[in-house]
Coordinates of C-alpha atoms and ligand atoms in Angstrom, one line a residue:
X1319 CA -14.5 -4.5 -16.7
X1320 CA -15.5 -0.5 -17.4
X1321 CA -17.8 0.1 -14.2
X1322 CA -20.3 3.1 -16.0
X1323 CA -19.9 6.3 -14.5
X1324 CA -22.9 7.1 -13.3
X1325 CA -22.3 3.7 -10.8
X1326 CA -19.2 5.6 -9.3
X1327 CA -19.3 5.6 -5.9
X1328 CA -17.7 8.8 -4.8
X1329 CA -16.4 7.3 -1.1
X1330 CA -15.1 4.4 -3.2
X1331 CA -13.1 6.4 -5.0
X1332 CA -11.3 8.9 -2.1
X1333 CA -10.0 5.6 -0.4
X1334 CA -8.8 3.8 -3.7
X1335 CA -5.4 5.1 -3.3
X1336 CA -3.1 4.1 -0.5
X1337 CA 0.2 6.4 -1.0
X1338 CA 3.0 5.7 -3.3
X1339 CA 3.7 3.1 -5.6
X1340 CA 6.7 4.0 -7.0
X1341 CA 8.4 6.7 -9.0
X1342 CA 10.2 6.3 -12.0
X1343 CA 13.2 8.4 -13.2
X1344 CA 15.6 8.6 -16.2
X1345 CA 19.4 8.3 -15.1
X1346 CA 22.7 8.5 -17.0
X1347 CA 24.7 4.9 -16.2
X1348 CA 23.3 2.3 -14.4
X1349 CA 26.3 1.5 -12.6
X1350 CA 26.3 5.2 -11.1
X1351 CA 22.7 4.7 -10.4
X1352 CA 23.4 1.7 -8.0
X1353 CA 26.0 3.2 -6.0
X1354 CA 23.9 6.1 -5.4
X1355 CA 20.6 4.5 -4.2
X1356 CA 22.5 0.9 -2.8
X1357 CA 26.2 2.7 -1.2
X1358 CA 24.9 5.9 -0.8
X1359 CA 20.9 6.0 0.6
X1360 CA 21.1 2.1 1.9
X1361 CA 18.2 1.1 -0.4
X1362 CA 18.3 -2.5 -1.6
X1363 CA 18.0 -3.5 -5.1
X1364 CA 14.3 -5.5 -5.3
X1365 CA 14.9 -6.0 -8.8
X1366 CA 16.6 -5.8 -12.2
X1367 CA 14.8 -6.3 -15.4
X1368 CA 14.5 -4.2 -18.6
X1369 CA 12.1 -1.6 -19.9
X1370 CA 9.5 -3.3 -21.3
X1371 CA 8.7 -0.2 -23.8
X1372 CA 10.7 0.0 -27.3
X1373 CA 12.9 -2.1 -28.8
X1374 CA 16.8 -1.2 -27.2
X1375 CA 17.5 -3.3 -23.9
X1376 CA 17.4 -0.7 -21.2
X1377 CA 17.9 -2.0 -17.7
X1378 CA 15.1 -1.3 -15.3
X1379 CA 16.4 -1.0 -11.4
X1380 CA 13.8 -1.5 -8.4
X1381 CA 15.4 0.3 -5.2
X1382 CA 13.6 0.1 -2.1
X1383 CA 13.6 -1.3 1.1
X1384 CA 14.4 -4.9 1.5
X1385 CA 10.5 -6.4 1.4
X1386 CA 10.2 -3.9 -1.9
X1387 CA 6.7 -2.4 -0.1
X1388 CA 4.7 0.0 -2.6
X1389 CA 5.5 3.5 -1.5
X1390 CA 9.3 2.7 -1.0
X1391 CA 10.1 2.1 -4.2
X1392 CA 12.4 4.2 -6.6
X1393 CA 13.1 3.2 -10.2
X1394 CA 15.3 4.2 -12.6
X1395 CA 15.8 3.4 -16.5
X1396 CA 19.9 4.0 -17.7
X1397 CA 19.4 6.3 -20.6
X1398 CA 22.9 7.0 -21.5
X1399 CA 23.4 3.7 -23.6
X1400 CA 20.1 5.5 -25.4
X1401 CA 21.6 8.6 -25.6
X1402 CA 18.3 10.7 -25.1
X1403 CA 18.5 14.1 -22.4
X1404 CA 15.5 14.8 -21.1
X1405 CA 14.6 18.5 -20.3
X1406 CA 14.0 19.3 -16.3
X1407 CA 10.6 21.6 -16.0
X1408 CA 7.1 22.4 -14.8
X1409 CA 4.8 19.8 -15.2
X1410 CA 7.1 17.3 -13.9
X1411 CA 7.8 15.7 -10.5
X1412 CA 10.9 17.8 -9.5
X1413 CA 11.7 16.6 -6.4
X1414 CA 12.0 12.8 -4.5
X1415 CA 11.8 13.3 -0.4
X1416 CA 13.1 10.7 1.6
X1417 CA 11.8 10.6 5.1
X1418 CA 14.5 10.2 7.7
X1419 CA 14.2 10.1 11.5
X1420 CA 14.5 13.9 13.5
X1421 CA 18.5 14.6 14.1
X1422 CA 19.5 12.2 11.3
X1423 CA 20.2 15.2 8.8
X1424 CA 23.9 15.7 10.1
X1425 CA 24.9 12.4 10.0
X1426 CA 23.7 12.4 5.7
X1427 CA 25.4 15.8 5.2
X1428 CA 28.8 14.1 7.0
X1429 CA 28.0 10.8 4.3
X1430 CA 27.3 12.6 1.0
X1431 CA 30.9 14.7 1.9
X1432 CA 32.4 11.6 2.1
X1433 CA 30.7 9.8 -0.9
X1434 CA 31.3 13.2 -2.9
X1435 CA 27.6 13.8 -3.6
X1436 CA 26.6 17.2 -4.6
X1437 CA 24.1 19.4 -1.4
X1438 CA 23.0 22.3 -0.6
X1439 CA 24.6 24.7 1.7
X1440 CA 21.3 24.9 4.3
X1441 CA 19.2 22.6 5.8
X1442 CA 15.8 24.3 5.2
X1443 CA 12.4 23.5 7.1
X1444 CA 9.2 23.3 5.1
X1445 CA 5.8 22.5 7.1
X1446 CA 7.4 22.0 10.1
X1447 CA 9.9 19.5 9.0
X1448 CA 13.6 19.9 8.5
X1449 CA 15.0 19.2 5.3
X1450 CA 17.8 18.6 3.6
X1451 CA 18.2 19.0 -0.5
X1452 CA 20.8 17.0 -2.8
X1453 CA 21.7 15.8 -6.1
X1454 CA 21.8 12.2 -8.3
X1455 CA 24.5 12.4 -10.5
X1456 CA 22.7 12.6 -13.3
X1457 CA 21.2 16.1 -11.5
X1458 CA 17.6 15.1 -10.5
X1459 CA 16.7 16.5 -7.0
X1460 CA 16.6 14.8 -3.9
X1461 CA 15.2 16.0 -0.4
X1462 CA 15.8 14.4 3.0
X1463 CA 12.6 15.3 5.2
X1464 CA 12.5 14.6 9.0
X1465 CA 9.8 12.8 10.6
X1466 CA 9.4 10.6 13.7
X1467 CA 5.6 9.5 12.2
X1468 CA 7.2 7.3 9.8
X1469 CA 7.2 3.5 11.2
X1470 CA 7.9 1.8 8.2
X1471 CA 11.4 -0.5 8.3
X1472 CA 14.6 1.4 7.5
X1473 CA 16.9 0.9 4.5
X1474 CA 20.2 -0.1 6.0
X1475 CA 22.4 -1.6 3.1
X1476 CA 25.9 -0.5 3.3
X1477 CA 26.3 0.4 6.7
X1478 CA 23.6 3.2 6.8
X1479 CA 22.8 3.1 10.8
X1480 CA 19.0 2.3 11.3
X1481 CA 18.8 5.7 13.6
X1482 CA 19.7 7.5 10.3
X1483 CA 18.4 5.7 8.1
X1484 CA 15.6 6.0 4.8
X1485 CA 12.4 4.7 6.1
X1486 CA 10.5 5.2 2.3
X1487 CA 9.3 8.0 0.1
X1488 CA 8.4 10.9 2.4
X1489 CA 6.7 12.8 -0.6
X1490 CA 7.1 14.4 -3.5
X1491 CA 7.3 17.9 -5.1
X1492 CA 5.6 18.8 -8.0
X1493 CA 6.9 21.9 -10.2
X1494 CA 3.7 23.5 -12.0
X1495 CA 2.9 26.9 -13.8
X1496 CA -0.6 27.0 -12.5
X1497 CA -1.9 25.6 -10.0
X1498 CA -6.0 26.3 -9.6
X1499 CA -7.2 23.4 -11.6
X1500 CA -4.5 20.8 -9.9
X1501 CA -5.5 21.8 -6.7
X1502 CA -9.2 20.5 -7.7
X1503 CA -8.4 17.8 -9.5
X1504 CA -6.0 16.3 -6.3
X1505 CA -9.5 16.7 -4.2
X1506 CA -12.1 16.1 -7.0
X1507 CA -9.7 12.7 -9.0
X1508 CA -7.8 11.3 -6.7
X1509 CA -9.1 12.1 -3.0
X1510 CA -6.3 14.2 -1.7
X1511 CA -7.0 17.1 1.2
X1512 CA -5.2 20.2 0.6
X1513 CA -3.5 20.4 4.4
X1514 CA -1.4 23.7 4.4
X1515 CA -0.1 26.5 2.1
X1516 CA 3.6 27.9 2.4
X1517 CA 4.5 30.2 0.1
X1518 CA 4.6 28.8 -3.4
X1519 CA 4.3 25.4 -1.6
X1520 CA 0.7 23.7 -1.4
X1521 CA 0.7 20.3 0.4
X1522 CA -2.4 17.8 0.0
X1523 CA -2.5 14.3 2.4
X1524 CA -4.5 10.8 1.1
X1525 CA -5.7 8.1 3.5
X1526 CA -4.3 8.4 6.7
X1527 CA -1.8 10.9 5.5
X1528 CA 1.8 11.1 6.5
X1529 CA 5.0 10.4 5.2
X1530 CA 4.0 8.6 1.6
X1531 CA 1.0 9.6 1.5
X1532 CA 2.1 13.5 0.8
X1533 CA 2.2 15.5 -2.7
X1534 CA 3.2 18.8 -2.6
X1535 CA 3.0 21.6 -5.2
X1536 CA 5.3 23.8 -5.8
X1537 CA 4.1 26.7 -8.0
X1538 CA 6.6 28.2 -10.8
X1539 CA 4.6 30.3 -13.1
X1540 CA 7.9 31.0 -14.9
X1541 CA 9.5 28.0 -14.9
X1542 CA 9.4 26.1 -19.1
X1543 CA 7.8 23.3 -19.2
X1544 CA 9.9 20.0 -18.8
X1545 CA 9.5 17.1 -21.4
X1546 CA 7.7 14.1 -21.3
X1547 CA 10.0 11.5 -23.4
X1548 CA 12.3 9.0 -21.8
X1549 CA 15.7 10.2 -21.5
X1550 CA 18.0 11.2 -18.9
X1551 CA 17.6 13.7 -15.9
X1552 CA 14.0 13.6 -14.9
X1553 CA 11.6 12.1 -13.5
X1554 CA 9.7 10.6 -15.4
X1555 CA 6.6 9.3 -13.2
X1556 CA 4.7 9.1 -10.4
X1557 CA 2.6 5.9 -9.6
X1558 CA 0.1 5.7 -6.7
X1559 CA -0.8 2.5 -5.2
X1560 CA -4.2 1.0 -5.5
X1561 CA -5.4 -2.6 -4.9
X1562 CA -7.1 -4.4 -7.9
X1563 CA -7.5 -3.3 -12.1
X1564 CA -11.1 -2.9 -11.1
X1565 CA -10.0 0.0 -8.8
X1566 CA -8.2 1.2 -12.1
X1567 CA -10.8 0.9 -14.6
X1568 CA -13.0 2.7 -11.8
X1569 CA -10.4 5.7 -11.2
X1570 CA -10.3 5.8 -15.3
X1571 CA -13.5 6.0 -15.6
X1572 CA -13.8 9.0 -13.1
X1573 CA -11.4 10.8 -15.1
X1574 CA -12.9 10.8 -18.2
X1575 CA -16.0 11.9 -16.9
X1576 CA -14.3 14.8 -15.8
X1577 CA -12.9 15.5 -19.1
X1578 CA -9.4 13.7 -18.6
X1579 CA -9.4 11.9 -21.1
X1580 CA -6.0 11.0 -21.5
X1581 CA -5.5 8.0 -19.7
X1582 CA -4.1 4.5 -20.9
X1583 CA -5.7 0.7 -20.4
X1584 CA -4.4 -1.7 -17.8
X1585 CA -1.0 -2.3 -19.1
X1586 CA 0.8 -5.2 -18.0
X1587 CA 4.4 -4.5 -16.1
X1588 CA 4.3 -8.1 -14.8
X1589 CA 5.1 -6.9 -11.3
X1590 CA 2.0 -4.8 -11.4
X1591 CA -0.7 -3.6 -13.6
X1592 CA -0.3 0.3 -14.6
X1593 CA -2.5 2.8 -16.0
X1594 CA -1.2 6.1 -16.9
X1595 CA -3.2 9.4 -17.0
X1596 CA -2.0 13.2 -16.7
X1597 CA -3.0 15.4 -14.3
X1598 CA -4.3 18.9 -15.4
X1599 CA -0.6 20.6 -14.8
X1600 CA 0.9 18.1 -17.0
X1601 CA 2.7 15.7 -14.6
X1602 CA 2.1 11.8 -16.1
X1603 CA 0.4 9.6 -12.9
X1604 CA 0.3 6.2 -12.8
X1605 CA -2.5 4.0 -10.5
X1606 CA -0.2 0.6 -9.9
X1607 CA -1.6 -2.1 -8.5
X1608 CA -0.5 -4.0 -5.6
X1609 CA -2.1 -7.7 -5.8
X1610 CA 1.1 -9.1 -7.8
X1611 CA 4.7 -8.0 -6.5
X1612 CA 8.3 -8.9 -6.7
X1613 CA 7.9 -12.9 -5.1
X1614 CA 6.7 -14.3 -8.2
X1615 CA 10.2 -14.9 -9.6
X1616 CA 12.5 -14.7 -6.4
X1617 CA 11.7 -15.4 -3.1
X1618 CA 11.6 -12.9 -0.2
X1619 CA 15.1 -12.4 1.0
X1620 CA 16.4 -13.0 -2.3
X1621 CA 14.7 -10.2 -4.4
X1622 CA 17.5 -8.3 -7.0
X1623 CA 19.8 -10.8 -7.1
X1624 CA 19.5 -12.5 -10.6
X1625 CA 18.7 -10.7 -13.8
X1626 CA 14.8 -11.2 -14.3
X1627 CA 12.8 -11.0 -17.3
X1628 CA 9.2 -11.2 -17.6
X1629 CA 7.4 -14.7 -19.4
X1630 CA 7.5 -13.1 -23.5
X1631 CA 10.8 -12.3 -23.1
X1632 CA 12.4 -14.7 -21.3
X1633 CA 13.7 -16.8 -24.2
X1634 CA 16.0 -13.7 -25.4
X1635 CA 17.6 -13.3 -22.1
X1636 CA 21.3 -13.8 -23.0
X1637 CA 20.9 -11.4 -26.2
X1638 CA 19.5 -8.8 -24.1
X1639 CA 22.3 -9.2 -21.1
X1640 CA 24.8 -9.1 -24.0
X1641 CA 23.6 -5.7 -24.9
X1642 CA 23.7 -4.2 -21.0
X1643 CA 26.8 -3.3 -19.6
X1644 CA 27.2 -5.6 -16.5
X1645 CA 26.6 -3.8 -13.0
X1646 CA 27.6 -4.7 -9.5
X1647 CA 25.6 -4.5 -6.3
Ligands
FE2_1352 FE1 5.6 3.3 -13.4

């Protein structure tokens, strides 16, 4: 499977990754984390299944839009029944953008009053783009970002307007301390093109570029740096999209020929293959792969809406429900 590194095709590699996969984020109650993604953003629930690290049952929620597309998808592991915080710093993803058509900011500010979600006072613009921060419950950080280049379907569950309404993940924001060797390794790894500087902001663009296909830096030299474990209050993960585990074994291969060495194998999320590796500031990256999805156990039109497990645990699937406290969609 290991393609040798000297065999690397450089052009192969810039084009391996699409945009977003998904990102994965610790929350406090699972029931808290629905309504904020389902009532509040109009994201559907693609799917609900456990952690498949460790021994405690810990749900695992899918939220996305209703066809569960890589780069729309948000995920979030319950920690509370764990009991584990997690500590919010540099080397972490700090912030999830949503993209949202132009003029649609209002409307959001008008819904989180009503739904008694935490925001910030001013809508900011960054890049040319207005937008607009606010807070899970559990504290992670949210930004709406406005864009009319964003094609992809919109989320409308609960009565979220399609003129308003989340079209996927815009981009993300990346706290670091230092930035020089990040900034190569997004180019040099992955195949991202540093497109602007702002400030302490540095935004880099893969494939076609556009919203999901945008990470930005944001450098905080003084800022701790955030933990790694699995508890609740951070994000944990980012995972970019790529096609095949040859493209991951490729990508892997790359990086420890630059000296990255810590990367996992192909590990099996039965939705997807992953493979983990950390990028030089200390944020954990995933390469998912897209050739499986979320139809192999429900049927488009149907995805979130029974309790799945994958094949080796599928036999322990009323011990493990007994152990979750029941949620509502
Ligand atoms: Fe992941």
């Amino acid at each position: 499977m290991a393609v040798p590194v000297q065999h690397i095709n450089l052009e192969k590699t810039m084009s391996m990754i699409k945009g977003f996969h998904h990102l994965t984020a610790g929350v406090r109650h699972a029931q808290e984390d629905v309504d904020f993604y389902v009532k509040l953003l109009g994201q559907s629930l693609v799917k609900k299944t456990v952690l498949l690290d460790g021994e405690d049952p810990i749900y695992h929620l899918y939220y996305g839009n209703a066809n569960g597309d890589p780069g729309t998808l948000v995920t979030s592991f319950p920690f509370r029944q764990r009991g584990v915080v997690a500590r919010p710093g540099s080397g972490q993803v700090r912030v999830i953008n949503y993209s949202v058509p132009n003029g649609s900011l209002e409307f959001w500010r008008a819904r989180f009053d009503a739904m008694n979600i935490r925001y910030d006072a001013d809508i900011v613009a960054r890049f040319g783009e207005r937008r607009q921060r606010f807070y899970h419950p559990c504290g992670i950080e949210f930004d709406l970002v406005e864009s009319d280049l964003d094609q992809r379907p919109p989320c409308v569950e609960n009565n979220v307007p399609e003129a308003y309404a989340v079209r996927g993940v815009h981009s993300i924001t990346l706290s670091l301390r230092e930035v020089e060797e990040s900034v190569r390794f997004m180019s040099e790894a992955i195949g991202f093109r540093l497109v602007g500087d702002e400030g302490p902001y540095h935004r880099f663009e893969t494939h076609t570029g556009g919203p999901g296909m945008v990470v930005e830096f944001f450098h905080e030299p003084d800022r701790l740096q955030g933990s790694s474990v699995y508890g609740e209050g951070t994000i944990h993960h980012v995972a970019f999209a790529v096609d095949t585990i040859e493209q991951q074994m490729t990508l892997k291969d790359k990086f420890m020929g630059l000296g990255y060495i810590d990367t996992s194998e192909s590990v099996n999320r039965n939705y997807f293959r992953s493979m983990y590796f950390k990028m030089p500031g200390g944020v954990i990256f995933e390469a998912a792969t897209t050739d499986i999805g979320f139809a192999i156990d429900e049927d488009p039109g149907h995805f979130g809406e029974e309790f799945q497990l994958p094949p080796w645990l599928v036999d322990r699937k009323d011990e493990l429900l007994s152990r979750l406290e029941p949620i509502s969609v």
